[in-house]
Phi, psi and omega in degrees: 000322168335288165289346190278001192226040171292163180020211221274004204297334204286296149017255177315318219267310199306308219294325161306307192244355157276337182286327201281351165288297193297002204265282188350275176331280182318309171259029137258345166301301197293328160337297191286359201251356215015130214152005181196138094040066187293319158329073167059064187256144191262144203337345184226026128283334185267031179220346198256359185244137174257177341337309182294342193278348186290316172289287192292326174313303172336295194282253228324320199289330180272340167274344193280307180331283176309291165337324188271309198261018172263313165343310161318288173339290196292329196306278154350290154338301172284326178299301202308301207310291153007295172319290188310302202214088178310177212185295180233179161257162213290333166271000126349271132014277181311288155011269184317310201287335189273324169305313192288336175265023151267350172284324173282356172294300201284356140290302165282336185285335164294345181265354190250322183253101224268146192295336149314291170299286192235053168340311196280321161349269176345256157355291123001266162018254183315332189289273196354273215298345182271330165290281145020259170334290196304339212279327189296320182290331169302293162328319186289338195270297172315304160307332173300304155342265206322304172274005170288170314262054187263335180228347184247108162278175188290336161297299156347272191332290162333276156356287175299323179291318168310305194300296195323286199310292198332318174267344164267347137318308192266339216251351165298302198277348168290323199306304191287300209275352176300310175313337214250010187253109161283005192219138160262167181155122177292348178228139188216122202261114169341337187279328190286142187296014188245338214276343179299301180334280143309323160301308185273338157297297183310317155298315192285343176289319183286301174329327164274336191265335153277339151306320156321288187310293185305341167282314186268036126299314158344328230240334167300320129350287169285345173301349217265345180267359160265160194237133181253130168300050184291114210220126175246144177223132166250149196237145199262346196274349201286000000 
């Protein structure tokens, strides 16, 4: 396990395995708590009642964190590798890292502002952090090529590029049938005219929210050849 988290690897793997907790946690609390739905209820329905909602506000806020700083991390990766053996150009890059973190702003205002209380808040959010998301993981995947196959193998790339179509695949029609709901509400009867709807934005939501998680598992492998540095200088002038 040592070696498999050498240099910065631990990063991607923390990041990878507290968002897929907090999605967990927060929806079996909220399940057992009967406050949801166990059916497909959507990722910020298990967040909005407490007890879950103090835990998923908690956990998200802390995956938006981790989120910024493995997108840094990688970001940094790509300049050096760039430097060594150019591949692209450096705003290409640049691009990608301001998307993603505004996609973890947009994690957090969705882990604070809870989908009940300040719906449009909320919402806002979540468009952020999901359009976002997708479009970085595409961009990260399009660099990947590029730099295949001197810093990428060719498997990666695939790899990556399948999860980016799939979720961008799944994050148009959560978009469209979510908007097409005329009511926000956590409990929901098969009989009511919104619920196909809600069933297909609830599939499509996890489905991207786990395409996340399975892409930067990608991203472990190149952390491991890197290393982080701290360096303090006090000034005698002071």
């Amino acid at each position: 396990m040592l070696c498999f988290l050498k240099g910065m690897a631990f990063v991607p793997f923390l990041l990878v395995t507290w968002s897929s907790a907090a999605f967990i946690i927060s929806y079996v609390v909220a399940v057992l708590s009967g406050h949801v739905n166990p059916f497909l209820p959507y990722i910020s329905d298990t967040g909005t009642t407490p007890p879950e909602s103090g835990i998923f506000g908690f956990m998200i806020n802390f995956s938006a964190f981790l989120g910024a700083a493995t997108m840094y991390t990688r970001y940094k990766i790509v300049e050096k590798q760039n430097q060594t053996s150019y591949f692209s150009t450096p705003v290409f890059n640049l691009v990608s890292l301001v998307l993603g973190l505004v996609g973890c702003i947009g994690m957090g205002i969705v882990a604070n502002f809870q989908e009940l209380a300040v719906p449009v808040v909320h919402d806002g959010g979540a468009l952020l952090a999901f359009v976002c998301g997708v479009v970085y993981t595409l961009l990260q995947s399009v660099i990947s090529y590029k730099s295949c196959p001197q810093w990428n193998s060719l498997f990666t790339c695939h790899i990556r590029m399948a999860i980016s179509a799939v979720s961008c695949a799944a994050v148009v029609p959560m978009i469209a049938c979510a908007s097409l709901i005329s009511i926000t509400k956590l409990e929901w009867n098969p009989k009511e005219k919104d619920y196909i709807y809600h069933v297909v934005s609830a599939i499509c939501e996890w489905t991207v929210a786990f395409g996340f998680i399975f892409y930067f598992l990608t991203f472990i492998q190149d952390f491991q050849s890197v290393t982080l540095r701290i360096s303090t200088e006090i000034n005698d002038d002071i």
